[in-house]
Short mmCIF file of C-alpha atoms in Angstrom, two decimals:
data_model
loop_
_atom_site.label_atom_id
_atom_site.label_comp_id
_atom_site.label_asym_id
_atom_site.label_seq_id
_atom_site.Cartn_x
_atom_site.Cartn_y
_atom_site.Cartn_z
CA UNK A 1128 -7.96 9.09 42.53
CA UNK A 1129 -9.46 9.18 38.86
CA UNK A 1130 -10.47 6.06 37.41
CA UNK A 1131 -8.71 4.71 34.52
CA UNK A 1132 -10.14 4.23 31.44
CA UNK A 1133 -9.81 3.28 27.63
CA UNK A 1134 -9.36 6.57 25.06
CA UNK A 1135 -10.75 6.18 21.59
CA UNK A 1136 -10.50 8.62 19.16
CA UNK A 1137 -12.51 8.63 16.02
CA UNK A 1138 -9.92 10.59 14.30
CA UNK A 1139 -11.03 13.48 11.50
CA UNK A 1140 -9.66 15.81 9.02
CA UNK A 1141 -10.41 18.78 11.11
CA UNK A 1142 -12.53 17.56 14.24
CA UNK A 1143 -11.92 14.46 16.29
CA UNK A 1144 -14.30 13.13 18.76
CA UNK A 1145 -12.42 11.44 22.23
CA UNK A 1146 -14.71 8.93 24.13
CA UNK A 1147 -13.05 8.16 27.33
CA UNK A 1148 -14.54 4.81 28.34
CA UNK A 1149 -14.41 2.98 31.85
CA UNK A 1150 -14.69 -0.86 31.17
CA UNK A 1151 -16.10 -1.60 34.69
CA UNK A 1152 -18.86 0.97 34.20
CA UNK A 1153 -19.47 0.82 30.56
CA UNK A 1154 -19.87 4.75 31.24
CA UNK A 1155 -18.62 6.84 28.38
CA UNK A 1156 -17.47 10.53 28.22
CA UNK A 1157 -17.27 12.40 25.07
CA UNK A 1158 -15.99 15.71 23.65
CA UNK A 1159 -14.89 17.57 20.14
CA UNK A 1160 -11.44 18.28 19.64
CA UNK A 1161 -9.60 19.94 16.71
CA UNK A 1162 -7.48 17.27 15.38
CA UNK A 1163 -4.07 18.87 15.75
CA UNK A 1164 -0.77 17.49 17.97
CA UNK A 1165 -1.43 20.20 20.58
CA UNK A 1166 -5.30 19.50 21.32
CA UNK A 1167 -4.99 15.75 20.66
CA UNK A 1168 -1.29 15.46 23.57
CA UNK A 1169 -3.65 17.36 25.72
CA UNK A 1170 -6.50 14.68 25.47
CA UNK A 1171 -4.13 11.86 25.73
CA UNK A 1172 -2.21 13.32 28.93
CA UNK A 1173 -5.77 14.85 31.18
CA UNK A 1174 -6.13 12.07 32.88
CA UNK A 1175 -5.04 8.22 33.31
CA UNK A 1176 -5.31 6.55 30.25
CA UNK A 1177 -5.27 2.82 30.23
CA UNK A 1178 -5.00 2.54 26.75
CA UNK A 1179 -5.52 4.38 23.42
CA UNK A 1180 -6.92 2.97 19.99
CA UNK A 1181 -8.14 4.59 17.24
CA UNK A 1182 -8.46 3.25 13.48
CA UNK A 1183 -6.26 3.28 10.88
CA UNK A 1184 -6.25 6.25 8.46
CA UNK A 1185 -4.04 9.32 7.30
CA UNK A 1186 -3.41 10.16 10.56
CA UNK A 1187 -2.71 7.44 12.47
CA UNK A 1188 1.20 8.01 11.80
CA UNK A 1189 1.75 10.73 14.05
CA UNK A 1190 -0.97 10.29 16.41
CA UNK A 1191 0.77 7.06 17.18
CA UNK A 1192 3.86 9.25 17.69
CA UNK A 1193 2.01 11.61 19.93
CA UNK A 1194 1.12 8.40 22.40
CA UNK A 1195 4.57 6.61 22.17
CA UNK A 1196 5.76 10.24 23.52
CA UNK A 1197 3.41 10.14 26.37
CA UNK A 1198 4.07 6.44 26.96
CA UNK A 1199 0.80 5.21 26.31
CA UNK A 1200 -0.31 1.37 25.08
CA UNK A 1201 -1.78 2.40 22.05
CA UNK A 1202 -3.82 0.23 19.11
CA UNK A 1203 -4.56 1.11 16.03
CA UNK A 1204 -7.62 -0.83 14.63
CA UNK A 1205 -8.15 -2.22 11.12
CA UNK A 1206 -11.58 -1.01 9.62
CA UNK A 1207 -11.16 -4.18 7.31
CA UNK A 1208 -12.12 -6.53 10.24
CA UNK A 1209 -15.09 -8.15 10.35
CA UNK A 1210 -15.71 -6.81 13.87
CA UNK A 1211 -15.60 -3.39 11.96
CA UNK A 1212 -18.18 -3.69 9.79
CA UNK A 1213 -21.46 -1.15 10.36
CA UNK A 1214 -24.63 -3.32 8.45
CA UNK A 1215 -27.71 -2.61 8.76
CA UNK A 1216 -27.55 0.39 11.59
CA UNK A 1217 -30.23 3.41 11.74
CA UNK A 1218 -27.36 5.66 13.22
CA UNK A 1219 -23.62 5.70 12.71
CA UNK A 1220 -22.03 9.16 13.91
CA UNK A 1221 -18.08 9.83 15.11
CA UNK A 1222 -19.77 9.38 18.82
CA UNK A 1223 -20.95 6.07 17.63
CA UNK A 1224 -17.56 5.28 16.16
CA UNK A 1225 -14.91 6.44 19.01
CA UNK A 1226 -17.85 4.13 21.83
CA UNK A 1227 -17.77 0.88 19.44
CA UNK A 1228 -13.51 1.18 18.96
CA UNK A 1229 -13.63 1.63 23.13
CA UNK A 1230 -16.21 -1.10 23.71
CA UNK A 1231 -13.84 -3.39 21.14
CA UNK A 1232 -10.77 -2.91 22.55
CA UNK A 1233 -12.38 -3.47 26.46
CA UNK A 1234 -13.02 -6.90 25.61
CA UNK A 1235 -10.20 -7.43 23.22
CA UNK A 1236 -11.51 -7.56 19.76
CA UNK A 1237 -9.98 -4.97 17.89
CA UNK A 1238 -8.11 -5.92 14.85
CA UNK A 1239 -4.50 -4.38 15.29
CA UNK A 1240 -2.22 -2.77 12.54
CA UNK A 1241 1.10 -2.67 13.04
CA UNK A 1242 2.48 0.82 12.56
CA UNK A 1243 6.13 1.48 11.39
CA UNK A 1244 8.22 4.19 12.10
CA UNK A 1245 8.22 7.71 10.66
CA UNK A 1246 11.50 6.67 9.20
CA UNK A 1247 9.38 3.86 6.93
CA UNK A 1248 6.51 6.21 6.81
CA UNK A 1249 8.24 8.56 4.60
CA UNK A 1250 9.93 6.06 2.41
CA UNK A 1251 7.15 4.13 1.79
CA UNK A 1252 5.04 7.22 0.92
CA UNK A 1253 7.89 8.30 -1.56
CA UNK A 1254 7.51 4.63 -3.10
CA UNK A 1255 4.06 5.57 -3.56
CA UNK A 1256 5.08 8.57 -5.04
CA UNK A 1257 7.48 6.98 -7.74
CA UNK A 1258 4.22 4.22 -8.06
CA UNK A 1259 1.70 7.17 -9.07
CA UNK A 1260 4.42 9.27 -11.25
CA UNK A 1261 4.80 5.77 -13.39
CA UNK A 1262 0.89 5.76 -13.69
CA UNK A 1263 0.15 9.03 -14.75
CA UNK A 1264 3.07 8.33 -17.16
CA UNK A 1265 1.41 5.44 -19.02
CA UNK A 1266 -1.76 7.41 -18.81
CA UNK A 1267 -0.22 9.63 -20.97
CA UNK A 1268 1.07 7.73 -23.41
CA UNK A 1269 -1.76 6.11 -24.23
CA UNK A 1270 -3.65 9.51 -25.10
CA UNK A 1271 -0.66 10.27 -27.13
CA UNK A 1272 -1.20 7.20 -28.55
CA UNK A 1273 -5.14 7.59 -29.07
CA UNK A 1274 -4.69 11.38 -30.09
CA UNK A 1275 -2.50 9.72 -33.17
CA UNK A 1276 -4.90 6.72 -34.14
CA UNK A 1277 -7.99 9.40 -34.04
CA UNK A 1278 -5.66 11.37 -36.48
CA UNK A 1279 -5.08 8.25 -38.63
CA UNK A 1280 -1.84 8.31 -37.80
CA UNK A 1281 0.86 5.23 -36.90
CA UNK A 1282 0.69 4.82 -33.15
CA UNK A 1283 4.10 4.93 -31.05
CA UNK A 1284 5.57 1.73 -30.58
CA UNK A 1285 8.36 0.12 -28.32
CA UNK A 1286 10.62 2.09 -26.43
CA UNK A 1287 12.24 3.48 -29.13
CA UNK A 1288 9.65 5.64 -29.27
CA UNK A 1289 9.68 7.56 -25.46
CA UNK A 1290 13.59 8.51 -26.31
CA UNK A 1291 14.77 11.86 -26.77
CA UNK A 1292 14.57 10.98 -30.44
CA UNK A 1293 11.34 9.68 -30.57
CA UNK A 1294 9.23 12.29 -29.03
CA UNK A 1295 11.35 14.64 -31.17
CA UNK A 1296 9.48 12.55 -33.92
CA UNK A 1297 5.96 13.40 -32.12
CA UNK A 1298 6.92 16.62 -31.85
CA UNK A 1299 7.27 17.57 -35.61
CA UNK A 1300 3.67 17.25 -35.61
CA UNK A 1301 2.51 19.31 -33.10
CA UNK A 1302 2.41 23.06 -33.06
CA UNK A 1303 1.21 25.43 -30.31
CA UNK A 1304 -1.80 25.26 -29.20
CA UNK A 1305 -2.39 29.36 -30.13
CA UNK A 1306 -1.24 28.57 -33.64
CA UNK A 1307 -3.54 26.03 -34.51
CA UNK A 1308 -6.77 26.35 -36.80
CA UNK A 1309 -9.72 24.76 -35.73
CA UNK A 1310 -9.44 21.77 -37.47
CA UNK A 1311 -6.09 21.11 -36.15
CA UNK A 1312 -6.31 21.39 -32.35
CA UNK A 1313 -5.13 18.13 -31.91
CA UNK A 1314 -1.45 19.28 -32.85
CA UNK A 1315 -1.76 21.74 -29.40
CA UNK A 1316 -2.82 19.13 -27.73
CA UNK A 1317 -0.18 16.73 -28.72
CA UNK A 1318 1.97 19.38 -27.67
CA UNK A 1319 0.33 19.48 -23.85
CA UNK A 1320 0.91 15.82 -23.83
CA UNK A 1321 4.32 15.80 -25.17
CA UNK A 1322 5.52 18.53 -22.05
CA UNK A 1323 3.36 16.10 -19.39
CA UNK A 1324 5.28 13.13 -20.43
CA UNK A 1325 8.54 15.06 -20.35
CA UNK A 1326 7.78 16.35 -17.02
CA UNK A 1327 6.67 13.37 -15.65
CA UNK A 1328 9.88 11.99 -16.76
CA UNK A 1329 12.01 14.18 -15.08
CA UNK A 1330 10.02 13.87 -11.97
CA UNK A 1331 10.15 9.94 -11.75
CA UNK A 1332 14.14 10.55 -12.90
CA UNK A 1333 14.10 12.73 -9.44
CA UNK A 1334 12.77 9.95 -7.41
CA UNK A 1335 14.01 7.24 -8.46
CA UNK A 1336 17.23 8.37 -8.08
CA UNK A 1337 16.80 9.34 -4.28
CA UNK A 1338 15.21 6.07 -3.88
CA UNK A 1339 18.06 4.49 -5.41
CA UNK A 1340 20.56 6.07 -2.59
CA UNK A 1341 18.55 5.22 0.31
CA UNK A 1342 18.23 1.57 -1.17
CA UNK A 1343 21.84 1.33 -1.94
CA UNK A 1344 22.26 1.99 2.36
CA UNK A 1345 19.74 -0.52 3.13
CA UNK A 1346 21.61 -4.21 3.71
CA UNK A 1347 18.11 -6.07 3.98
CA UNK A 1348 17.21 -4.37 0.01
CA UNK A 1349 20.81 -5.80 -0.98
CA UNK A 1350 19.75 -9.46 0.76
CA UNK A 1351 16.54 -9.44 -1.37
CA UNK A 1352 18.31 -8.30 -4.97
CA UNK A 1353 20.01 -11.50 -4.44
CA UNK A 1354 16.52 -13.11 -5.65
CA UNK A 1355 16.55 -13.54 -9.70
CA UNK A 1356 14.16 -11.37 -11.23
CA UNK A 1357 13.66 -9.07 -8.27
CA UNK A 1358 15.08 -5.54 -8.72
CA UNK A 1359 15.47 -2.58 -6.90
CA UNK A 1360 11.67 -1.20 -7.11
CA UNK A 1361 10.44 -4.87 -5.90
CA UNK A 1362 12.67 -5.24 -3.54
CA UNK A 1363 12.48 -1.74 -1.51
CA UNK A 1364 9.09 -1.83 -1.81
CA UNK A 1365 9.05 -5.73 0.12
CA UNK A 1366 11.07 -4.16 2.72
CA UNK A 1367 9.19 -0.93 3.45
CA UNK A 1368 6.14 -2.83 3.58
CA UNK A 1369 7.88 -5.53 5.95
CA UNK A 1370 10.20 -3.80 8.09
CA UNK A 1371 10.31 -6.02 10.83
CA UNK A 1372 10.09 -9.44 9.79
CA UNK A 1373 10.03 -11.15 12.63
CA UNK A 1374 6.83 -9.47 13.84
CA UNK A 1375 5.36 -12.57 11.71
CA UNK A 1376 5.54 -15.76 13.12
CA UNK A 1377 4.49 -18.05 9.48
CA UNK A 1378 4.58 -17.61 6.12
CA UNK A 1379 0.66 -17.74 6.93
CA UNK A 1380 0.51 -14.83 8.47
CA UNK A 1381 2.69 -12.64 5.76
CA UNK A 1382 0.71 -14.07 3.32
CA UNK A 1383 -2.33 -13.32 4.75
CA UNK A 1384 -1.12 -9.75 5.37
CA UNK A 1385 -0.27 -9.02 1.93
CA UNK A 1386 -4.07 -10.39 1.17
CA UNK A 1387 -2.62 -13.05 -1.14
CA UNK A 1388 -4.66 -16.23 0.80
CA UNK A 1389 -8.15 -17.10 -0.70
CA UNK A 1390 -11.14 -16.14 0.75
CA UNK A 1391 -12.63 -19.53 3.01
CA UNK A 1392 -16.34 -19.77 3.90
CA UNK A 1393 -16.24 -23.33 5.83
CA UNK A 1394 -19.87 -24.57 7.71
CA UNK A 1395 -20.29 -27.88 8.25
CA UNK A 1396 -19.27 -30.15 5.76
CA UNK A 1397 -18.90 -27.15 3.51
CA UNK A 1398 -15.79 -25.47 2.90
CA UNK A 1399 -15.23 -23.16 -0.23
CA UNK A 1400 -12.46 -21.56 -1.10
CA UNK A 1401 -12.32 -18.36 -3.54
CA UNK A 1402 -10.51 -15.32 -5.51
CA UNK A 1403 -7.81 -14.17 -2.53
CA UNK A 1404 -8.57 -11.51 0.13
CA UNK A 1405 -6.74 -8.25 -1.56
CA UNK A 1406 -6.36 -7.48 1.99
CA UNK A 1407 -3.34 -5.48 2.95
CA UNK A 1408 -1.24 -3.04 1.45
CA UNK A 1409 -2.32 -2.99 -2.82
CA UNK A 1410 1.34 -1.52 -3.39
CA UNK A 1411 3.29 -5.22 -2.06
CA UNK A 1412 0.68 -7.54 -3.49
CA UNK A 1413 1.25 -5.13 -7.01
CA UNK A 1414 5.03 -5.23 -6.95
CA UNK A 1415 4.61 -8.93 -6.33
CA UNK A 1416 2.42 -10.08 -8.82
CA UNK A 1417 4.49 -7.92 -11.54
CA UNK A 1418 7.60 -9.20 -9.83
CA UNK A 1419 6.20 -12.53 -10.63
CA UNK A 1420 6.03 -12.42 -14.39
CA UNK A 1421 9.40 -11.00 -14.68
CA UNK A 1422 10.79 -13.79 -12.94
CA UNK A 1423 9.68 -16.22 -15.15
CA UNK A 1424 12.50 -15.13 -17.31
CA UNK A 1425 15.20 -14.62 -15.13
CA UNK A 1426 14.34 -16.97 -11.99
CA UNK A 1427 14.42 -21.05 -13.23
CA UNK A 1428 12.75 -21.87 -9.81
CA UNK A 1429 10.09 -19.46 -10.36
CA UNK A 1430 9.42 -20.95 -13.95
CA UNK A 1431 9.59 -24.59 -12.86
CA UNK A 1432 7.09 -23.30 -9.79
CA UNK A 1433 4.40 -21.61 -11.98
CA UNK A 1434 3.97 -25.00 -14.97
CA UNK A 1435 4.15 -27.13 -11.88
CA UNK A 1436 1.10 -24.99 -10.15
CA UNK A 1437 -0.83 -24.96 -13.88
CA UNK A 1438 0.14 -28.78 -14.28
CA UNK A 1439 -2.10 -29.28 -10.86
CA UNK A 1440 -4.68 -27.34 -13.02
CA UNK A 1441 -4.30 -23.41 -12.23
CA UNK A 1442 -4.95 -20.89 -14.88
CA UNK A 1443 -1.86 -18.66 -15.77
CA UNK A 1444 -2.84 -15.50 -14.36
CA UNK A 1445 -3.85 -17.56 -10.76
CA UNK A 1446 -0.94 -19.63 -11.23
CA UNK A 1447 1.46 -15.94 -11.46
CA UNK A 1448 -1.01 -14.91 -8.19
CA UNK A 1449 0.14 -18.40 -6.11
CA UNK A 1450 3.91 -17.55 -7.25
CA UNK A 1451 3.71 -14.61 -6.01
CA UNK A 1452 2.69 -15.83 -3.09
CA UNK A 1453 5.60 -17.93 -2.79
CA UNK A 1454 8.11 -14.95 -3.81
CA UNK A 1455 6.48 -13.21 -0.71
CA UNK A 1456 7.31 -16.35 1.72
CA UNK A 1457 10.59 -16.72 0.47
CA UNK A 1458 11.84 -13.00 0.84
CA UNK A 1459 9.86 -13.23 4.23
CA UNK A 1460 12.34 -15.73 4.89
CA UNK A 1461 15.57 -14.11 3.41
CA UNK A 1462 15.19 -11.28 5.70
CA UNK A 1463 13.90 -12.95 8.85
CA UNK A 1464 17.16 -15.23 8.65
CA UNK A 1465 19.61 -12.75 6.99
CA UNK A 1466 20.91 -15.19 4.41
CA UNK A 1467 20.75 -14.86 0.80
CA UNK A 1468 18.45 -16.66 -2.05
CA UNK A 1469 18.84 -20.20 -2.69
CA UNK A 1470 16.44 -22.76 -4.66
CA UNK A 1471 16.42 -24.81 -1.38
CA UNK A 1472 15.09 -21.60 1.31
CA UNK A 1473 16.67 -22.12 4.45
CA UNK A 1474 14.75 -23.05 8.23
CA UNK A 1475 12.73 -20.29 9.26
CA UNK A 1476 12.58 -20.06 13.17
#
C-alpha cells in the first residue's frame, strides 16, 4: 500500500517543482513538471495525496480547480506570513520552496487564503480591469495637461473639459504628427494623447457597462447601495472581494483582511502601535478609503464618525483610514445579516 503524503507545489510560469513529503519520515521526493492542467492532474492523482498546498500566485485559481476536481484537501499559503519569510538564507531554490510549504503545512503553520470561485475570479479581474483603464486615463490627462503648460498654454480644467466639446477644443491645436515642423511636435503629440484618452474612454464605457449588468443581478451589490455615499464601483468591488461573508467570524478578522488594523509590536510592558498592515487585497482597502471621502458628503453618520475620530486627536487623512475601516465592518455586516443600512447596524451573529 503506498504511503500517504503531503504534495507541495512551488508553482512556476513554465516549470513547477512537486515535493511529495511523508510527515512520519520527513523523507521528501521531488520532480520538474511543466506547469500545465494535464501534467499538474497527473501529479495530483499518482498516488495518495493527503493534502495539497501551494502559495498564492497567478495560478493558484485553477490549480485549486484542478484539486477540488480530484477531491483533494487543498491549501493555498499566503507568502505575506511571517512563517513565509526567507532572511538571511545561503540557498533558496523552487526545491527549497515546495520542502518548506510541505514541512509548514505537516505541522500546521501555513497561512491559508481563501480562494473564491472562478465565477468571482473573473469578475473581480474585470474590476481590476475597469481599475487600470481609469488609471491610465488620468495618466493621460495629466500629460495633456503638462504638454499644454510646457507650451505656455491654459491647462484643462474641470470636467467640462474631457467632453466631446472640450477635447474638440484640444484638438484645434494639434495637427498630425507627419505635418508638423520641428518646432511644433508637440501638436502630434497632443494628437497621440487626444486618440489614447478617447480610446481609453470607450474602453472603460465597455466595461463599465458589463459591470453594470452583472451588478444590477447581484442582490448582495443592491443590499450595499443602500449605504449613503457608496455606489456601484464601491460596492461590487466589497462584494467580489468578500463573497462569502460569513467565512469571517468578527469585524476583526475582515478588518484585518483588508489590512486596515495597525501594525502591533507588544514585549513586555511595551506595546506600540503603527501605520496599518496594507495587508490584503490593495483594490478593497482603495475603493474604501476613496469611498470614505465621498461619504462625508452624502453619509451624516460617516461625517459625524470622522470629527468625532479627529476630536479624539486623529489627523484627517488617518481619521478617513479608521472610517474606512468602519465602512468595511458595517457592509461586513449588511451582507452577513441580509438587511439593509441603518445608523444603528444591526447584531452580527
Amino acid at each position: 500500500m503506498d504511503t500517504i503524503v503531503i504534495l507541495a507545489i512551488d508553482l512556476g510560469r513554465y516549470n513547477s517543482v512537486a515535493c511529495w513529503y511523508n510527515p512520519e519520515t520527513h523523507a521528501a521526493e521531488f520532480r520538474t513538471v511543466h506547469t500545465t492542467p494535464e501534467e499538474l492532474r497527473q501529479a495530483l492523482t499518482e498516488r495518495p495525496v493527503l493534502s495539497v498546498v501551494f502559495a498564492a500566485c497567478s495560478q493558484a485559481g485553477w490549480v485549486h480547480d484542478l484539486c477540488e476536481e480530484a477531491g483533494l484537501p487543498t491549501t493555498v499559503a499566503s507568502t505575506t506570513g511571517e512563517a513565509w519569510q526567507w532572511k538571511r538564507v545561503k540557498r533558496k531554490t523552487d526545491r527549497d520552496d515546495a520542502l518548506k510549504l510541505a514541512r509548514l503545512e505537516a505541522v500546521g503553520e501555513v497561512d491559508p487564503v481563501a480562494i473564491p470561485d472562478r465565477k468571482t475570479r473573473q469578475w473581480k479581474s474585470l474590476i481590476g480591469l475597469r481599475k487600470r483603464l481609469v488609471s491610465e486615463r488620468v495618466r493621460t490627462q495629466n500629460r495633456i495637461r503638462g504638454l499644454l503648460v510646457c507650451q505656455g498654454l491654459m491647462s484643462p480644467r474641470g470636467f467640462s473639459a474631457w467632453t466631446t466639446a472640450g477635447l474638440n477644443g484640444l484638438a484645434s491645436l494639434a495637427r498630425p504628427l507627419a505635418e508638423c515642423p520641428p518646432d511644433e511636435l508637440w501638436r502630434g503629440e497632443l494628437v497621440v494623447l487626444i486618440d489614447r484618452f478617447r480610446f481609453l474612454e470607450q474602453q472603460i464605457q465597455i466595461t463599465e457597462t458589463h459591470l453594470d449588468g452583472i451588478a444590477k443581478k447581484d442582490p448582495r451589490v443592491r443590499l450595499l447601495l443602500s449605504m449613503p455615499g457608496v455606489g456601484p464601483r464601491t460596492a461590487e468591488v466589497i462584494v467580489a472581494h468578500l463573497p462569502d461573508a460569513k467565512r469571517f467570524r468578527s469585524a476583526d478578522e475582515v478588518s484585518a483582511y483588508a489590512g486596515l488594523v495597525p501594525r502591533q509590536y507588544q514585549s513586555g510592558e511595551t506595546d506600540r502601535r503603527g501605520r496599518i498592515t496594507r495587508r490584503g487585497p490593495r483594490l478593497l482597502r482603495a475603493a474604501l478609503v476613496e469611498c470614505a471621502w465621498c461619504s462625508l458628503r452624502y453619509n451624516d453618520w460617516a461625517r459625524e464618525t470622522w470629527l468625532r475620530l479627529q476630536a479624539n486627536g486623529l489627523s484627517k487623512k488617518k481619521a478617513i483610514v479608521a472610517l474606512a475601516r468602519k465602512l468595511l465592518v458595517r457592509a461586513w455586516a449588511i451582507l452577513r445579516t441580509g438587511k439593509q443600512w441603518s445608523v444603528t447596524p444591526a447584531a452580527v451573529g
